Short mmCIF file of C-alpha atoms and ligand atoms in Angstrom, two decimals:
data_model
loop_
_atom_site.label_atom_id
_atom_site.label_comp_id
_atom_site.label_asym_id
_atom_site.label_seq_id
_atom_site.Cartn_x
_atom_site.Cartn_y
_atom_site.Cartn_z
CA UNK A 1 -15.88 -9.19 -10.43
CA UNK A 2 -14.29 -9.29 -6.92
CA UNK A 3 -12.95 -5.89 -6.00
CA UNK A 4 -10.25 -5.43 -3.32
CA UNK A 5 -9.98 -1.79 -2.19
CA UNK A 6 -6.65 -1.69 -0.42
CA UNK A 7 -4.93 1.14 1.38
CA UNK A 8 -1.33 1.40 2.55
CA UNK A 9 -1.69 2.97 6.01
CA UNK A 10 1.41 5.00 6.64
CA UNK A 11 3.20 8.34 6.80
CA UNK A 12 5.37 9.60 3.95
CA UNK A 13 9.02 8.68 3.97
CA UNK A 14 12.13 10.77 3.65
CA UNK A 15 12.62 14.40 4.67
CA UNK A 16 8.94 15.40 4.87
CA UNK A 17 6.94 12.55 6.41
CA UNK A 18 3.91 14.71 7.31
CA UNK A 19 1.70 14.42 10.40
CA UNK A 20 -0.25 11.43 11.72
CA UNK A 21 -3.49 13.43 11.77
CA UNK A 22 -3.34 14.61 8.18
CA UNK A 23 -1.69 11.59 6.55
CA UNK A 24 -3.53 8.81 8.41
CA UNK A 25 -6.27 9.64 10.96
CA UNK A 26 -8.45 12.19 9.20
CA UNK A 27 -8.37 10.75 5.66
CA UNK A 28 -8.97 7.23 7.02
CA UNK A 29 -12.00 8.50 8.93
CA UNK A 30 -13.35 9.94 5.69
CA UNK A 31 -12.79 6.58 3.94
CA UNK A 32 -14.61 4.77 6.70
CA UNK A 33 -17.50 7.21 6.46
CA UNK A 34 -17.80 6.63 2.71
CA UNK A 35 -18.11 2.86 3.24
CA UNK A 36 -20.55 3.06 6.14
CA UNK A 37 -24.00 1.60 5.48
CA UNK A 38 -22.70 -0.13 2.36
CA UNK A 39 -21.41 -3.65 1.79
CA UNK A 40 -17.96 -2.24 0.95
CA UNK A 41 -15.08 -3.41 3.16
CA UNK A 42 -11.51 -2.21 2.76
CA UNK A 43 -8.13 -3.90 3.41
CA UNK A 44 -5.59 -1.70 5.20
CA UNK A 45 -1.95 -2.70 4.86
CA UNK A 46 -0.54 -1.27 8.08
CA UNK A 47 3.08 -0.07 8.26
CA UNK A 48 3.81 -2.08 11.42
CA UNK A 49 7.45 -0.94 11.74
CA UNK A 50 6.24 2.62 12.33
CA UNK A 51 3.94 1.54 15.12
CA UNK A 52 6.73 -0.47 16.79
CA UNK A 53 9.05 2.56 16.49
CA UNK A 54 6.39 4.70 18.21
CA UNK A 55 6.15 2.06 20.99
CA UNK A 56 9.88 2.38 21.56
CA UNK A 57 9.63 6.17 21.93
CA UNK A 58 6.31 6.55 23.75
CA UNK A 59 7.85 7.09 27.20
CA UNK A 60 10.37 9.66 25.94
CA UNK A 61 8.20 11.77 23.65
CA UNK A 62 4.61 12.45 24.78
CA UNK A 63 3.69 13.65 21.24
CA UNK A 64 4.66 10.25 19.82
CA UNK A 65 2.71 8.46 22.55
CA UNK A 66 -0.32 10.53 21.51
CA UNK A 67 0.19 9.63 17.84
CA UNK A 68 0.44 5.94 18.74
CA UNK A 69 -2.80 6.04 20.71
CA UNK A 70 -4.64 7.78 17.87
CA UNK A 71 -3.49 5.09 15.48
CA UNK A 72 -4.39 2.24 17.83
CA UNK A 73 -7.86 3.63 18.38
CA UNK A 74 -8.34 3.99 14.68
CA UNK A 75 -7.18 0.43 13.99
CA UNK A 76 -9.77 -0.73 16.50
CA UNK A 77 -12.48 1.30 14.69
CA UNK A 78 -11.35 -0.22 11.39
CA UNK A 79 -11.77 -3.76 12.76
CA UNK A 80 -15.02 -2.98 14.52
CA UNK A 81 -16.53 -1.70 11.28
CA UNK A 82 -15.72 -4.97 9.54
CA UNK A 83 -12.70 -3.89 7.55
CA UNK A 84 -9.47 -5.83 7.33
CA UNK A 85 -5.92 -5.27 8.58
CA UNK A 86 -2.95 -6.97 6.89
CA UNK A 87 0.83 -6.57 6.90
CA UNK A 88 2.83 -3.85 5.20
CA UNK A 89 6.56 -3.60 5.84
CA UNK A 90 8.78 -0.56 5.49
CA UNK A 91 11.92 -1.81 7.23
CA UNK A 92 13.80 1.52 7.14
CA UNK A 93 12.10 2.21 10.48
CA UNK A 94 14.69 -0.16 11.98
CA UNK A 95 17.41 2.38 11.19
CA UNK A 96 15.34 5.54 11.81
CA UNK A 97 15.42 7.74 14.89
CA UNK A 98 13.51 10.66 16.32
CA UNK A 99 14.65 13.82 18.08
CA UNK A 100 13.41 17.37 18.65
CA UNK A 101 13.78 18.08 14.96
CA UNK A 102 11.59 15.17 13.93
CA UNK A 103 12.22 11.87 12.15
CA UNK A 104 15.56 10.97 10.60
CA UNK A 105 15.20 8.19 8.11
CA UNK A 106 17.82 6.48 6.07
CA UNK A 107 15.84 5.47 3.03
CA UNK A 108 18.89 5.41 0.74
CA UNK A 109 20.71 2.50 2.32
CA UNK A 110 17.93 0.67 4.20
CA UNK A 111 14.70 0.99 2.21
CA UNK A 112 13.76 -2.59 1.43
CA UNK A 113 13.85 -5.92 3.33
CA UNK A 114 16.61 -7.09 1.01
CA UNK A 115 18.91 -4.41 2.45
CA UNK A 116 19.04 -6.49 5.69
CA UNK A 117 20.65 -9.86 6.50
CA UNK A 118 18.61 -13.07 6.32
CA UNK A 119 18.45 -13.23 10.06
CA UNK A 120 17.30 -9.58 10.36
CA UNK A 121 14.66 -10.18 7.68
CA UNK A 122 13.27 -13.13 9.67
CA UNK A 123 13.28 -11.06 12.86
CA UNK A 124 11.53 -8.07 11.20
CA UNK A 125 8.77 -10.10 9.51
CA UNK A 126 8.11 -12.20 12.63
CA UNK A 127 8.08 -9.26 15.05
CA UNK A 128 5.98 -6.94 12.84
CA UNK A 129 3.41 -9.59 12.10
CA UNK A 130 2.94 -10.73 15.69
CA UNK A 131 2.73 -7.13 16.93
CA UNK A 132 -0.17 -6.47 14.51
CA UNK A 133 -1.91 -9.71 15.33
CA UNK A 134 -1.81 -8.94 19.02
CA UNK A 135 -3.24 -5.53 18.29
CA UNK A 136 -6.19 -6.76 16.29
CA UNK A 137 -6.69 -10.21 17.94
CA UNK A 138 -6.71 -11.90 14.58
CA UNK A 139 -4.42 -13.83 12.32
CA UNK A 140 -2.73 -12.13 9.38
CA UNK A 141 -1.97 -13.99 6.13
CA UNK A 142 -1.51 -11.27 3.50
CA UNK A 143 1.40 -8.98 2.70
CA UNK A 144 2.31 -5.95 0.64
CA UNK A 145 5.95 -4.98 0.32
CA UNK A 146 6.94 -1.32 1.03
CA UNK A 147 7.67 0.37 -2.30
CA UNK A 148 6.63 -2.92 -4.00
CA UNK A 149 10.17 -4.24 -3.36
CA UNK A 150 9.34 -7.95 -3.18
CA UNK A 151 12.14 -9.24 -5.43
CA UNK A 152 14.13 -11.41 -5.24
CA UNK A 153 11.46 -13.36 -3.31
CA UNK A 154 13.63 -16.33 -2.45
CA UNK A 155 15.21 -14.27 0.34
CA UNK A 156 11.80 -13.78 1.96
CA UNK A 157 10.28 -17.19 1.20
CA UNK A 158 11.34 -19.14 4.31
CA UNK A 159 10.23 -16.56 6.88
CA UNK A 160 6.94 -15.98 5.05
CA UNK A 161 6.24 -19.73 5.14
CA UNK A 162 7.17 -19.93 8.79
CA UNK A 163 4.89 -17.02 9.57
CA UNK A 164 1.94 -18.31 7.55
CA UNK A 165 1.93 -15.41 5.11
CA UNK A 166 0.35 -17.02 2.00
CA UNK A 167 -1.01 -14.10 0.05
CA UNK A 168 1.02 -11.37 -1.53
CA UNK A 169 -0.26 -8.28 -3.35
CA UNK A 170 2.89 -6.36 -4.32
CA UNK A 171 3.21 -7.16 -8.03
CA UNK A 172 2.01 -4.63 -10.64
CA UNK A 173 1.93 -6.36 -14.04
CA UNK A 174 4.30 -4.74 -16.54
CA UNK A 175 5.48 -1.98 -14.16
CA UNK A 176 9.18 -1.37 -13.51
CA UNK A 177 11.12 1.06 -11.40
CA UNK A 178 14.76 0.76 -10.60
CA UNK A 179 15.63 4.34 -9.66
CA UNK A 180 16.13 6.02 -6.27
CA UNK A 181 15.39 3.60 -3.43
CA UNK A 182 12.90 1.56 -5.53
CA UNK A 183 13.81 -1.73 -7.07
CA UNK A 184 11.22 -3.81 -8.87
CA UNK A 185 10.72 -5.19 -12.35
CA UNK A 186 7.39 -6.84 -13.05
CA UNK A 187 7.68 -6.76 -16.87
CA UNK A 188 7.82 -10.55 -16.92
CA UNK A 189 4.98 -11.08 -14.48
CA UNK A 190 2.15 -13.43 -15.54
CA UNK A 191 -0.74 -11.49 -17.13
CA UNK A 192 -3.21 -12.95 -14.59
CA UNK A 193 -5.43 -11.69 -11.79
CA UNK A 194 -4.38 -14.57 -9.48
CA UNK A 195 -1.67 -17.23 -9.56
CA UNK A 196 0.34 -19.39 -7.26
CA UNK A 197 4.11 -19.21 -6.95
CA UNK A 198 6.96 -20.62 -4.89
CA UNK A 199 10.37 -18.85 -4.82
CA UNK A 200 9.84 -16.27 -7.58
CA UNK A 201 6.84 -13.92 -7.68
CA UNK A 202 7.08 -13.77 -11.48
CA UNK A 203 6.80 -17.53 -12.06
CA UNK A 204 3.44 -19.16 -11.91
CA UNK A 205 3.95 -22.58 -10.38
CA UNK A 206 0.75 -24.56 -9.87
CA UNK A 207 -0.34 -25.64 -6.40
CA UNK A 208 2.46 -23.77 -4.65
CA UNK A 209 2.39 -22.38 -1.08
CA UNK A 210 1.95 -18.72 -2.10
CA UNK A 211 -0.80 -16.95 -3.97
CA UNK A 212 -0.22 -13.67 -5.75
CA UNK A 213 -3.19 -11.41 -6.27
CA UNK A 214 -1.43 -8.56 -8.12
CA UNK A 215 -2.33 -4.93 -7.80
CA UNK A 216 -4.37 -4.30 -10.96
CA UNK A 217 -2.51 -2.41 -13.65
CA UNK A 218 -3.17 -0.69 -16.95
CA UNK A 219 -1.45 1.39 -19.56
CA UNK A 220 -1.54 5.14 -18.96
CA UNK A 221 -0.94 7.62 -21.80
CA UNK A 222 1.27 10.72 -21.46
CA UNK A 223 -1.94 12.75 -21.70
CA UNK A 224 -3.14 11.24 -18.42
CA UNK A 225 0.02 12.46 -16.63
CA UNK A 226 -0.14 15.90 -18.25
CA UNK A 227 -3.64 16.20 -16.78
CA UNK A 228 -2.51 14.79 -13.40
CA UNK A 229 0.31 17.37 -13.08
CA UNK A 230 -1.66 20.28 -14.55
CA UNK A 231 -4.76 19.81 -12.44
CA UNK A 232 -2.75 19.95 -9.24
CA UNK A 233 -1.66 23.45 -10.24
CA UNK A 234 -4.84 24.70 -11.88
CA UNK A 235 -7.24 23.49 -9.23
CA UNK A 236 -5.33 22.66 -6.01
CA UNK A 237 -8.44 22.72 -3.77
CA UNK A 238 -9.75 19.63 -5.58
CA UNK A 239 -6.49 18.01 -6.55
CA UNK A 240 -4.04 18.66 -3.70
CA UNK A 241 -3.27 15.63 -1.55
CA UNK A 242 -4.78 15.69 1.91
CA UNK A 243 -1.55 14.33 3.46
CA UNK A 244 0.86 17.06 4.51
CA UNK A 245 4.08 15.24 3.50
CA UNK A 246 5.84 14.52 0.26
CA UNK A 247 6.15 11.23 -1.67
CA UNK A 248 9.69 9.87 -1.88
CA UNK A 249 11.39 10.98 -5.11
CA UNK A 250 11.49 8.68 -8.14
CA UNK A 251 14.37 10.12 -10.17
CA UNK A 252 13.52 10.42 -13.87
CA UNK A 253 9.97 9.31 -13.40
CA UNK A 254 8.18 12.52 -14.31
CA UNK A 255 10.06 12.88 -17.60
CA UNK A 256 9.32 9.27 -18.46
CA UNK A 257 5.57 9.38 -17.90
CA UNK A 258 5.05 12.73 -19.62
CA UNK A 259 6.53 11.47 -22.86
CA UNK A 260 5.87 7.72 -22.94
CA UNK A 261 2.93 5.44 -22.25
CA UNK A 262 3.61 3.51 -19.05
CA UNK A 263 1.98 0.64 -17.18
CA UNK A 264 1.08 1.52 -13.62
CA UNK A 265 -1.26 0.51 -10.87
CA UNK A 266 -5.01 0.99 -10.70
CA UNK A 267 -5.35 3.35 -7.79
CA UNK A 268 -7.78 5.60 -5.94
CA UNK A 269 -5.03 8.12 -5.02
CA UNK A 270 -5.61 11.62 -6.50
CA UNK A 271 -6.26 11.80 -10.21
CA UNK A 272 -5.76 7.99 -10.69
CA UNK A 273 -9.32 7.68 -9.30
CA UNK A 274 -10.64 9.19 -12.55
CA UNK A 275 -10.18 5.83 -14.31
CA UNK A 276 -11.50 3.42 -11.66
CA UNK A 277 -14.66 2.62 -13.54
CA UNK A 278 -12.87 2.41 -16.89
CA UNK A 279 -10.22 0.14 -15.39
CA UNK A 280 -12.87 -2.28 -14.22
CA UNK A 281 -14.27 -2.56 -17.72
CA UNK A 282 -10.78 -3.05 -19.18
CA UNK A 283 -9.94 -5.79 -16.65
CA UNK A 284 -13.19 -7.60 -17.47
CA UNK A 285 -12.38 -7.54 -21.15
CA UNK A 286 -8.95 -9.07 -20.37
CA UNK A 287 -10.92 -11.91 -18.77
CA UNK A 288 -10.04 -10.94 -15.20
CA UNK A 289 -12.35 -11.73 -12.30
CA UNK A 290 -10.38 -9.79 -9.62
CA UNK A 291 -9.57 -6.16 -9.31
CA UNK A 292 -7.09 -4.90 -6.73
CA UNK A 293 -7.08 -1.15 -6.23
CA UNK A 294 -4.24 0.44 -4.27
CA UNK A 295 -4.60 3.68 -2.37
CA UNK A 296 -3.11 5.61 0.49
CA UNK A 297 -5.15 7.72 2.92
CA UNK A 298 -2.34 10.31 2.61
CA UNK A 299 -2.67 10.34 -1.17
CA UNK A 300 -6.39 11.08 -1.34
CA UNK A 301 -7.69 14.44 -2.68
CA UNK A 302 -11.12 16.03 -2.59
CA UNK A 303 -11.54 14.82 -6.15
CA UNK A 304 -10.54 11.23 -5.34
CA UNK A 305 -12.85 11.03 -2.29
CA UNK A 306 -15.68 11.96 -4.63
CA UNK A 307 -14.67 9.46 -7.34
CA UNK A 308 -14.16 6.66 -4.84
CA UNK A 309 -17.55 7.36 -3.22
CA UNK A 310 -19.36 7.10 -6.54
CA UNK A 311 -17.46 3.90 -7.39
CA UNK A 312 -18.44 2.30 -4.05
CA UNK A 313 -22.03 3.45 -4.28
CA UNK A 314 -22.48 2.41 -7.88
CA UNK A 315 -25.21 -0.18 -8.18
CA UNK A 316 -23.10 -2.20 -10.66
CA UNK A 317 -20.49 -2.74 -7.88
CA UNK A 318 -22.95 -3.93 -5.27
CA UNK A 319 -21.74 -7.04 -3.39
CA UNK A 320 -18.44 -6.98 -5.25
CA UNK A 321 -16.12 -5.74 -2.52
CA UNK A 322 -13.99 -8.27 -0.71
CA UNK A 323 -11.08 -8.29 1.76
CA UNK A 324 -7.93 -10.44 2.09
CA UNK A 325 -9.18 -11.73 5.41
CA UNK A 326 -12.12 -13.41 3.71
CA UNK A 327 -9.79 -15.59 1.61
CA UNK A 328 -9.10 -18.89 3.21
ZN1 LIG B 1 4.04 1.80 1.91
#
């Protein structure tokens, strides 16, 4: 099995974005340490819009200039240690501003690329990608949509082709969320670990320009979510997220998952990491040869660092880890 350990490298969004040190720098350093002296390489999907926003403020706000330098240094460490950097887009940064009170983000009206005009979409994708490429001195060819909002894909298709973005990893088979700022419905996605597509991420069209390598998904029972929520209260030292911000709200979500089985991503964030090993077995039995794990440095907990470490160091996963960069 080929295993992609992927991390969305970003702050939180909304009213409590958290700090660069706690959401990005220190948890990422811990992740790098876990992979050191192993054959495990990660793919970091970097929120390029945030970095460009910091660039625009660096002369006005010394604290933001400091944050930017910390991030750039870390990205260089990531590359130097053989890990991969690819493109993640949260376009709400275009409409965000900073003042003495912190960040002001409009994630209601401008959360996904589709909330912008075709010309703006082309400009955002082109600018973000080339900024990252200049930073890492490498080409980028893989993408993950902010909040998994990749649909409808036909509005992104032309600029992705023009920019040579051939791989997408935003789809979560059978997952659906259309509340709050989120808007995706993958219930009709192909039940596959890799497929090619053209203008619709849900339609497998042979020999097309784009390749989808979906984020692996599985069915979670309500019991799983009762544990997830309870453990955070019972044992916060092991189960509290290291990031000091708050995930954007998903109205109605908690009630839904506590009373119904739901399909969701395979992840190394928090308590999700408890089923990493089990998920691999399940995927194998579905005939899959690829496993894509999503995580966020900000969403790690003491518990999930431990679980991830044992997953990476497990002899049965030796030589299994692969990055998007290594795909040609
Ligand atoms: Zn993100």
